Coordinates of C-alpha atoms in Angstrom, one line a residue:
X1 CA -37.6 89.9 68.9
X2 CA -37.9 91.1 65.3
X3 CA -40.2 88.7 63.5
X4 CA -39.3 87.8 60.0
X5 CA -42.9 87.6 59.0
X6 CA -43.2 91.3 59.5
X7 CA -40.2 92.0 57.3
X8 CA -40.7 89.6 54.4
X9 CA -42.0 91.0 51.1
X10 CA -45.5 90.0 50.1
X11 CA -45.3 86.9 48.0
X12 CA -47.9 84.8 46.2
X13 CA -48.7 82.5 49.1
X14 CA -52.5 82.3 49.1
X15 CA -54.3 79.1 48.4
X16 CA -56.3 80.9 45.7
X17 CA -53.2 81.7 43.8
X18 CA -51.8 78.2 44.2
X19 CA -55.1 76.8 42.8
X20 CA -55.1 79.3 40.0
X21 CA -51.6 78.2 39.0
X22 CA -52.7 74.6 39.4
X23 CA -55.7 75.1 37.2
X24 CA -53.5 76.6 34.5
X25 CA -51.2 73.6 34.8
X26 CA -54.0 71.2 34.7
X27 CA -55.3 72.8 31.6
X28 CA -51.9 72.3 30.0
X29 CA -51.8 68.7 31.1
X30 CA -55.3 67.8 29.8
X31 CA -54.5 69.4 26.5
X32 CA -51.4 67.4 25.9
X33 CA -51.4 64.4 28.2
X34 CA -53.3 62.2 25.8
X35 CA -50.3 62.3 23.4
X36 CA -47.5 63.4 25.7
X37 CA -45.7 62.4 28.9
X38 CA -45.5 65.7 30.9
X39 CA -43.4 66.5 33.9
X40 CA -44.5 69.6 36.0
X41 CA -42.0 71.1 38.4
X42 CA -42.5 73.9 40.9
X43 CA -39.3 75.9 41.5
X44 CA -38.3 78.0 44.5
X45 CA -37.6 81.0 42.2
X46 CA -40.0 83.8 42.0
X47 CA -39.6 84.1 38.2
X48 CA -38.5 81.8 35.3
X49 CA -34.7 82.0 35.2
X50 CA -33.5 83.8 32.1
X51 CA -33.6 81.7 29.0
X52 CA -31.2 83.4 26.6
X53 CA -28.2 81.2 27.5
X54 CA -26.8 82.6 30.8
X55 CA -29.5 82.1 33.4
X56 CA -30.1 84.2 36.5
X57 CA -31.9 83.1 39.7
X58 CA -28.7 81.7 41.0
X59 CA -27.9 78.1 40.3
X60 CA -31.6 77.2 40.1
X61 CA -31.3 78.9 36.7
X62 CA -28.5 76.6 35.6
X63 CA -30.5 73.6 37.0
X64 CA -33.7 74.4 35.1
X65 CA -33.0 76.5 32.0
X66 CA -29.2 76.2 31.6
X67 CA -28.5 72.5 31.7
X68 CA -31.7 71.3 30.1
X69 CA -31.7 73.7 27.0
X70 CA -28.0 74.3 26.6
X71 CA -24.6 72.6 26.6
X72 CA -21.2 73.7 27.8
X73 CA -17.7 72.7 26.8
X74 CA -17.4 70.7 30.0
X75 CA -20.2 69.5 32.2
X76 CA -21.0 67.8 35.5
X77 CA -21.7 64.1 35.6
X78 CA -25.1 64.0 37.2
X79 CA -25.7 60.3 36.7
X80 CA -24.6 58.9 40.1
X81 CA -26.1 59.3 43.6
X82 CA -23.3 57.4 45.4
X83 CA -20.3 59.6 44.5
X84 CA -19.5 63.3 44.1
X85 CA -20.2 64.8 40.7
X86 CA -17.1 65.3 38.6
X87 CA -16.4 67.3 35.4
X88 CA -16.7 65.3 32.2
X89 CA -16.5 66.1 28.5
X90 CA -19.4 68.0 27.1
X91 CA -19.2 69.8 23.8
X92 CA -15.4 69.4 24.2
X93 CA -14.2 65.8 23.9
X94 CA -10.8 66.7 25.4
X95 CA -8.6 69.6 26.5
X96 CA -5.0 70.2 27.3
X97 CA -3.0 73.1 28.8
X98 CA 0.1 74.4 27.0
X99 CA 3.3 72.6 27.9
X100 CA 5.3 75.9 28.2
X101 CA 2.5 78.5 28.3
X102 CA 0.0 77.6 31.0
X103 CA -2.4 80.4 29.9
X104 CA -3.2 78.6 26.7
X105 CA -5.7 75.8 26.6
X106 CA -6.7 73.7 23.5
X107 CA -10.2 72.2 23.4
X108 CA -11.2 69.6 20.8
X109 CA -14.9 69.9 19.9
X110 CA -17.4 67.1 19.5
X111 CA -18.3 66.6 15.7
X112 CA -21.8 66.7 14.4
X113 CA -23.5 68.7 17.1
X114 CA -26.3 71.0 16.0
X115 CA -28.2 73.8 17.7
X116 CA -32.0 73.4 17.9
X117 CA -32.4 75.7 14.8
X118 CA -30.2 73.2 12.8
X119 CA -27.1 75.3 12.6
X120 CA -23.7 73.7 13.4
X121 CA -22.1 74.0 16.8
X122 CA -18.4 74.5 15.8
X123 CA -15.4 76.6 16.8
X124 CA -16.9 79.8 15.4
X125 CA -19.9 79.3 17.7
X126 CA -17.7 78.8 20.7
X127 CA -15.7 81.9 20.0
X128 CA -19.0 83.8 19.5
X129 CA -20.3 82.7 22.9
X130 CA -17.1 83.7 24.6
X131 CA -17.2 87.1 23.0
X132 CA -20.9 87.6 24.0
X133 CA -19.7 88.1 27.7
X134 CA -16.1 89.2 27.3
X135 CA -15.7 91.4 24.2
X136 CA -17.4 94.8 24.6
X137 CA -16.7 95.5 20.9
X138 CA -18.6 92.6 19.7
X139 CA -22.0 93.6 18.2
X140 CA -23.7 90.7 20.2
X141 CA -22.0 91.6 23.5
X142 CA -24.7 91.5 26.2
X143 CA -23.8 93.3 29.4
X144 CA -26.8 91.7 31.1
X145 CA -25.2 88.3 30.8
X146 CA -21.8 89.3 32.1
X147 CA -22.4 89.4 35.8
X148 CA -23.6 85.8 36.0
X149 CA -20.9 84.5 33.7
X150 CA -17.6 86.4 33.9
X151 CA -17.6 86.3 37.7
X152 CA -17.7 82.5 37.5
X153 CA -14.7 82.2 35.1
X154 CA -12.7 85.3 36.0
X155 CA -9.5 84.5 34.3
X156 CA -10.8 83.6 30.8
X157 CA -9.9 86.4 28.4
X158 CA -10.4 85.3 24.8
X159 CA -11.1 82.4 22.4
X160 CA -9.5 81.7 19.0
X161 CA -10.5 79.3 16.3
X162 CA -7.8 76.9 15.2
X163 CA -10.0 74.9 12.9
X164 CA -13.7 74.0 12.8
X165 CA -13.4 71.5 15.7
X166 CA -10.5 73.1 17.7
X167 CA -10.6 76.2 19.9
X168 CA -7.8 77.9 21.9
X169 CA -8.8 79.6 25.1
X170 CA -6.5 82.1 26.8
X171 CA -6.5 83.0 30.5
X172 CA -5.0 86.1 32.2
X173 CA -2.8 83.8 34.4
X174 CA -2.2 80.1 34.8
X175 CA -5.4 78.7 36.1
X176 CA -5.9 75.0 36.6
X177 CA -9.6 75.6 37.5
X178 CA -10.6 76.7 34.0
X179 CA -12.2 73.4 32.9
X180 CA -14.4 73.4 35.9
X181 CA -15.4 77.1 35.5
X182 CA -16.4 76.4 31.9
X183 CA -19.4 74.4 33.0
X184 CA -21.0 77.8 33.5
X185 CA -20.6 79.0 29.9
X186 CA -23.7 77.8 27.9
X187 CA -23.6 77.9 24.1
X188 CA -26.4 79.8 22.3
X189 CA -26.9 79.6 18.6
X190 CA -25.1 82.5 16.7
X191 CA -27.2 81.8 13.6
X192 CA -30.5 82.0 15.4
X193 CA -29.4 85.2 17.2
X194 CA -28.3 86.7 13.9
X195 CA -31.8 86.2 12.5
X196 CA -33.3 88.0 15.5
X197 CA -30.8 90.8 15.0
X198 CA -31.5 91.2 11.3
X199 CA -35.2 91.5 12.1
X200 CA -34.8 93.8 15.1
X201 CA -35.7 97.4 15.1
X202 CA -33.3 100.0 16.5
X203 CA -31.5 103.2 15.7
X204 CA -28.0 101.7 16.4
X205 CA -26.4 98.3 16.3
X206 CA -26.5 98.3 20.2
X207 CA -30.2 98.9 20.1
X208 CA -30.7 96.1 17.6
X209 CA -28.5 93.8 19.7
X210 CA -30.6 94.4 22.8
X211 CA -33.8 93.7 20.9
X212 CA -32.3 90.6 19.4
X213 CA -31.4 89.2 22.8
X214 CA -34.9 89.9 24.0
X215 CA -36.3 88.1 21.0
X216 CA -33.9 85.2 21.5
X217 CA -34.9 84.8 25.1
X218 CA -38.5 84.3 24.0
X219 CA -37.5 81.8 21.2
X220 CA -34.3 80.3 22.4
X221 CA -31.9 77.9 20.6
X222 CA -29.3 76.0 22.4
X223 CA -28.1 72.4 21.8
X224 CA -29.3 70.7 25.0
X225 CA -31.6 67.7 25.5
X226 CA -34.7 70.0 25.7
X227 CA -36.0 72.7 23.4
X228 CA -38.0 75.8 24.3
X229 CA -41.7 75.4 23.4
X230 CA -43.5 78.1 25.2
X231 CA -42.4 80.9 27.5
X232 CA -44.6 83.1 29.7
X233 CA -42.5 85.3 32.0
X234 CA -43.3 84.9 35.7
X235 CA -45.8 82.2 34.9
X236 CA -44.2 79.1 33.2
X237 CA -41.7 77.7 30.8
X238 CA -42.5 74.7 28.6
X239 CA -39.7 72.6 27.1
X240 CA -40.0 69.7 24.8
X241 CA -37.7 66.8 24.1
X242 CA -34.9 67.1 21.6
X243 CA -35.1 63.7 20.1
X244 CA -32.0 64.2 18.0
X245 CA -29.7 65.1 21.0
X246 CA -26.1 64.2 20.4
X247 CA -25.8 62.0 23.6
X248 CA -28.1 58.9 23.3
X249 CA -27.9 58.4 27.1
X250 CA -29.5 61.9 27.6
X251 CA -32.3 61.9 25.0
X252 CA -35.3 62.8 27.2
X253 CA -37.7 60.2 28.4
X254 CA -40.6 62.7 28.8
X255 CA -42.1 64.7 26.0
X256 CA -42.6 67.9 27.8
X257 CA -41.4 69.7 31.0
X258 CA -43.4 72.5 32.5
X259 CA -41.5 74.8 35.0
X260 CA -43.5 77.0 37.3
X261 CA -42.0 79.7 39.7
X262 CA -43.5 79.2 43.2
X263 CA -41.3 80.9 45.8
X264 CA -43.3 80.0 48.9
X265 CA -42.8 76.6 50.4
X266 CA -46.4 76.1 51.6
X267 CA -47.7 77.0 48.1
X268 CA -45.4 74.5 46.5
X269 CA -46.5 71.8 49.0
X270 CA -50.1 72.5 48.4
X271 CA -49.6 72.3 44.6
X272 CA -48.0 68.9 45.0
X273 CA -50.6 67.5 47.3
X274 CA -53.3 68.9 45.2
X275 CA -52.0 67.2 42.0
X276 CA -51.2 70.4 40.2
X277 CA -47.5 69.6 39.9
X278 CA -45.4 66.3 40.0
X279 CA -42.3 67.6 41.6
X280 CA -41.4 70.5 44.0
X281 CA -38.1 71.9 45.2
X282 CA -37.6 72.4 48.9
X283 CA -40.9 71.2 50.4
X284 CA -42.1 72.9 53.7
X285 CA -40.3 70.9 56.5
X286 CA -43.4 70.7 58.7
X287 CA -45.4 69.2 55.8
X288 CA -42.9 66.4 55.1
X289 CA -44.8 63.8 57.3
X290 CA -48.0 64.6 55.4
X291 CA -46.2 64.4 52.1
X292 CA -45.0 60.9 52.9
X293 CA -48.3 59.8 54.3
X294 CA -50.0 60.9 51.1
X295 CA -47.8 58.5 49.2
X296 CA -45.3 61.0 47.7
X297 CA -41.5 60.5 47.9
X298 CA -38.9 62.8 49.2
X299 CA -35.4 62.7 47.6
X300 CA -32.3 64.0 49.3
X301 CA -28.6 63.5 49.3
X302 CA -25.4 65.1 50.7
X303 CA -24.2 67.8 48.4
X304 CA -21.5 70.4 48.2
X305 CA -23.7 73.3 49.3
X306 CA -23.0 75.8 52.0
X307 CA -25.7 77.9 53.7
X308 CA -23.8 80.6 55.6
X309 CA -23.6 84.2 56.7
X310 CA -20.8 85.8 54.7
X311 CA -19.2 88.5 56.9
X312 CA -18.1 92.0 56.1
X313 CA -14.5 93.1 56.7
X314 CA -15.1 96.7 55.6
X315 CA -14.1 99.4 58.0
X316 CA -16.3 99.6 61.1
X317 CA -17.7 96.0 60.7
X318 CA -18.5 94.3 63.9
X319 CA -17.0 91.1 62.5
X320 CA -13.4 92.5 62.3
X321 CA -12.7 90.9 65.7
X322 CA -11.9 87.2 65.1
X323 CA -13.2 86.4 68.6
X324 CA -16.6 87.5 67.5
X325 CA -16.5 85.5 64.3
X326 CA -15.5 82.4 66.3
X327 CA -18.1 83.0 68.9
X328 CA -20.9 83.2 66.3
X329 CA -19.7 79.9 64.8
X330 CA -19.8 78.3 68.3
X331 CA -23.2 79.6 69.2
X332 CA -25.4 78.2 66.4
X333 CA -27.5 75.2 67.6
X334 CA -27.2 73.3 64.4
X335 CA -28.9 70.1 65.8
X336 CA -31.9 72.2 66.8
X337 CA -31.9 73.7 63.3
X338 CA -31.7 70.2 61.8
X339 CA -34.9 69.3 63.8
X340 CA -36.6 72.4 62.5
X341 CA -35.8 71.3 59.0
X342 CA -37.2 67.8 59.5
X343 CA -33.6 66.4 59.4
X344 CA -33.0 67.9 55.9
X345 CA -29.5 69.4 56.5
X346 CA -26.0 68.5 57.5
X347 CA -24.0 70.3 60.2
X348 CA -20.9 71.9 58.7
X349 CA -17.4 71.9 60.0
X350 CA -16.3 74.2 57.3
X351 CA -16.9 74.7 53.6
X352 CA -16.0 71.0 52.9
X353 CA -16.5 68.2 55.3
X354 CA -13.8 66.2 57.2
X355 CA -12.4 63.5 55.0
X356 CA -12.7 65.6 51.9
X357 CA -9.4 66.0 49.9
X358 CA -9.5 69.8 50.6
X359 CA -10.3 69.5 54.4
X360 CA -6.8 70.2 55.7
X361 CA -7.4 69.7 59.5
X362 CA -8.2 73.3 60.6
X363 CA -7.2 74.3 64.1
X364 CA -10.6 75.9 64.8
X365 CA -13.4 73.4 65.5
X366 CA -16.9 74.5 64.4
X367 CA -19.3 73.1 67.0
X368 CA -22.0 74.1 69.5
X369 CA -20.3 75.4 72.6
X370 CA -22.3 78.3 74.2
X371 CA -19.9 78.7 77.1
X372 CA -16.9 79.1 74.9
X373 CA -18.8 81.5 72.7
X374 CA -19.9 83.6 75.7
X375 CA -16.3 83.7 76.9
X376 CA -15.0 85.0 73.6
X377 CA -17.8 87.6 73.5
X378 CA -16.9 88.7 77.0
X379 CA -13.3 89.1 76.0
X380 CA -14.4 91.2 73.1
X381 CA -16.3 93.5 75.4
X382 CA -19.9 92.3 74.9
X383 CA -22.5 91.1 77.4
X384 CA -26.3 90.6 77.8
X385 CA -26.4 94.3 78.8
X386 CA -24.2 95.3 75.9
X387 CA -25.0 93.0 73.0
X388 CA -23.3 93.3 69.7
X389 CA -25.6 94.6 67.0
X390 CA -25.3 92.9 63.6
X391 CA -27.4 93.3 60.5
X392 CA -27.8 90.5 57.9
X393 CA -29.3 90.9 54.4
X394 CA -31.4 87.9 53.5
X395 CA -34.1 86.7 51.1
X396 CA -37.5 85.2 51.6
X397 CA -36.8 82.4 49.1
X398 CA -34.5 81.5 46.2
X399 CA -32.2 78.9 44.6
X400 CA -30.4 76.9 47.3
X401 CA -31.7 79.2 50.0
X402 CA -33.4 76.2 51.7
X403 CA -36.0 77.8 54.1
X404 CA -34.4 81.2 54.7
X405 CA -37.1 82.9 56.8
X406 CA -37.5 80.2 59.6
X407 CA -33.8 79.3 59.4
X408 CA -32.6 82.9 59.9
X409 CA -35.1 83.4 62.7
X410 CA -33.8 80.3 64.4
X411 CA -30.2 81.5 64.1
X412 CA -31.2 84.9 65.4
X413 CA -32.6 83.3 68.6
X414 CA -29.6 81.0 68.9
X415 CA -27.1 83.8 68.8
X416 CA -29.1 86.0 71.2
X417 CA -27.8 83.8 74.1
X418 CA -24.3 84.7 73.2
X419 CA -24.9 88.5 73.3
X420 CA -25.7 89.1 69.6
X421 CA -28.5 91.4 68.6
X422 CA -29.4 90.3 65.1
X423 CA -31.5 92.4 62.7
X424 CA -32.5 91.4 59.2
X425 CA -33.0 93.2 55.9
X426 CA -35.3 90.9 53.9
X427 CA -35.3 91.5 50.1
X428 CA -36.3 89.6 47.0
X429 CA -34.0 86.7 46.1
X430 CA -32.7 87.9 42.7
X431 CA -32.1 91.3 44.1
X432 CA -30.1 89.8 46.9
X433 CA -28.1 87.7 44.4
X434 CA -27.3 90.9 42.4
X435 CA -26.3 92.7 45.6
X436 CA -23.9 89.9 46.4
X437 CA -21.7 91.0 43.5
X438 CA -21.9 94.7 44.5
X439 CA -20.4 94.2 47.9
X440 CA -20.7 95.3 51.5
X441 CA -19.6 98.8 50.7
X442 CA -22.3 99.4 48.1
X443 CA -25.5 101.3 49.1
X444 CA -27.5 98.2 48.2
X445 CA -26.1 96.5 51.3
X446 CA -28.4 98.9 53.2
X447 CA -26.1 98.9 56.2
X448 CA -25.8 95.1 56.4
X449 CA -22.6 93.7 57.7
X450 CA -23.4 90.1 56.6
X451 CA -25.2 88.5 53.8
X452 CA -27.0 85.2 53.5
X453 CA -26.4 83.7 50.1
X454 CA -25.9 79.9 49.8
X455 CA -23.2 78.8 47.5
X456 CA -21.8 75.8 45.7
X457 CA -18.6 74.2 46.9
X458 CA -18.2 71.8 43.9
X459 CA -15.0 73.4 42.7
X460 CA -12.2 75.4 44.2
X461 CA -13.1 78.8 42.7
X462 CA -16.7 78.6 43.7
X463 CA -16.1 77.1 47.1
X464 CA -13.1 79.1 48.3
X465 CA -11.2 81.4 45.9
X466 CA -13.9 83.8 45.1
X467 CA -14.5 84.6 48.8
X468 CA -10.8 85.0 49.8
X469 CA -9.0 86.7 47.0
X470 CA -8.4 90.4 46.7
X471 CA -8.7 89.9 43.0
X472 CA -12.4 88.9 43.4
X473 CA -13.5 92.0 45.3
X474 CA -16.8 93.5 44.0
X475 CA -17.8 93.8 41.2
X476 CA -15.4 91.2 39.8
X477 CA -16.9 88.3 41.8
X478 CA -18.5 87.4 45.1
X479 CA -16.0 88.5 47.7
X480 CA -18.9 90.6 49.2
X481 CA -17.1 91.1 52.5
X482 CA -13.7 92.2 51.1
X483 CA -11.8 89.5 52.9
X484 CA -8.3 88.9 51.7
X485 CA -4.6 89.4 52.4
X486 CA -1.2 88.5 51.0
X487 CA -1.1 85.1 52.8
X488 CA -4.4 84.1 51.1
X489 CA -3.1 85.3 47.8
X490 CA -0.1 83.0 48.0
X491 CA -2.3 80.1 49.1
X492 CA -4.6 80.7 46.2
X493 CA -1.7 81.0 43.7
X494 CA -0.2 77.8 45.0
X495 CA -3.4 75.9 44.3
X496 CA -4.3 77.6 41.0
X497 CA -0.9 76.9 39.4
X498 CA -0.9 73.2 40.3
X499 CA -1.9 71.1 37.3
X500 CA -1.3 67.8 39.1
X501 CA -4.5 66.7 40.9
X502 CA -2.8 65.5 44.0
X503 CA -0.6 68.5 44.5
X504 CA -3.6 70.8 43.8
X505 CA -5.7 69.0 46.4
X506 CA -2.8 69.4 49.0
X507 CA -2.6 73.2 48.2
X508 CA -6.4 73.5 48.5
X509 CA -6.4 71.7 51.8
X510 CA -4.0 74.3 53.2
X511 CA -6.2 77.1 51.9
X512 CA -9.4 75.5 53.4
X513 CA -7.8 75.1 56.8
X514 CA -6.8 78.8 56.9
X515 CA -10.3 79.8 55.8
X516 CA -11.9 77.9 58.6
X517 CA -9.4 79.3 61.1
X518 CA -10.0 82.9 60.0
X519 CA -13.8 82.4 59.7
X520 CA -15.0 84.9 57.1
X521 CA -18.3 83.0 57.4
X522 CA -20.7 81.8 60.0
X523 CA -21.1 78.3 58.6
X524 CA -24.7 77.3 59.4
X525 CA -25.8 74.4 57.3
X526 CA -25.1 72.2 54.4
X527 CA -28.1 71.5 52.2
X528 CA -29.1 68.0 51.2
X529 CA -31.4 69.2 48.4
X530 CA -34.8 67.9 49.5
X531 CA -37.4 67.7 46.7
X532 CA -40.7 65.9 46.9
X533 CA -42.3 64.2 43.9
X534 CA -45.1 61.9 42.8
X535 CA -44.5 58.2 42.6
X536 CA -45.3 58.6 38.9
X537 CA -41.9 60.2 38.5
X538 CA -39.4 57.5 37.6
X539 CA -35.7 57.3 36.8
X540 CA -34.7 60.4 38.8
X541 CA -31.2 60.4 40.2
X542 CA -30.5 62.7 43.1
X543 CA -26.7 63.4 42.6
X544 CA -24.3 64.8 45.1
X545 CA -24.6 68.1 43.3
X546 CA -26.5 71.3 43.3
X547 CA -27.7 70.3 39.8
X548 CA -29.9 67.5 38.5
X549 CA -30.5 66.0 35.1
X550 CA -34.0 66.0 33.8
X551 CA -33.2 64.0 30.7
X552 CA -33.4 60.4 32.3
X553 CA -36.7 61.2 34.1
X554 CA -39.8 59.4 32.9
X555 CA -43.4 59.6 33.9
X556 CA -45.9 56.7 34.4

């Protein structure tokens, strides 16, 4: 068997490095703790997510540098643990779609909001932020921010100021999902960027623009509950409370947050147990008993999070035979995997669970049935003597990736009994995330016919549409495997053009049922977002969401 340990890139896993990071954090804490309440968090990312407004590092970037430092027109309600997160007003207090032209949306803006640099957040600022990722002719257009933004709101085409507190957004087609998609467009300060541009060196406006964005990332200005205080790439980001934040309920309770990239689970666990951090994402499963015994708490909750293999439908792919796709879904021992993870996962029946408004009662039942899987593989011409070779591109860590190395090795062994010969191509997380948009036909796939990138299922586009539409083939969005056909285009159009919630849910249920039946994924796990933290951390809410809100958290 191919061991993942022999494939994984060398990462900072040594105790010495963990202690070195810890000593640095301890020094920060000692310097400020007499006056400040400091929260120290170890992330799974290998680097600080980008800070210029549109984060990278997957949704861990939104979680830790997007939502804390920036605002969006619409945002997720992260205040409840007992109900799914829903979209609520953010910088926009209300929005309406045109009565006759469903491609026109009017957003009313919240009055009195200011960026961290003191400049106003108004309609001009919103138009500027739309143009930064959509208008190639804008001097502040930044191609580096497009991939992580435009692919998440693919129908948005332009923004127009109506008055200081009213903006009209135009989409390429009627799209009822737009208010949800806009949670991913974070508002950076145009005035602050302009100062960086005016001071930048460069032979051309494009050169000056790139330099301005680099300078902005090191000295960012959003309008969120936290402000950037200190940024050291690959080492740490420090944010301080924005005490004049526009929402009194989200004025931070701590004075400072220190974020540290720490991609290896054992290193994060050691840092928590050693007192170098107060909170870690995704603790090592085998260390959870010790974490609890040492008096720390572990938070978790069901969340709309899918941990799958996304399959290729390119010519020559071994997954073109639906019998093979069904067999793989029937051959994963998910209960065994749950045990491996210390109980920290849920077994999926599809992208959303039974009982969800989008469930739709698919005819294919995802379960553990080795005999049925073997029968399907035999029908497809495979056996123990003639196994089917498949190659999966995976990461060693990353946002939402749970514990990718041991999990993938477990699935590799599980599928072996059903005549699958699984090989892995292990690459760095952010590279994998970039490859996800390039597609199975791109050389960066390195011959892989499946990719392991976890994804959010909080909204219809993220959970279903971007993986099943021919309009989201790479590089537009994340249909890495090129799955799609006219039937799915019609199902998507039916859902996207329903502006009544009940009818939209009914259309999405039909779409979800067909996705499960056609199985463009091997659905392996739903994450429950485990994170371990000191009992000094108070007021934390673990929502049913990929995201969390740092603002209500306090420290004893």
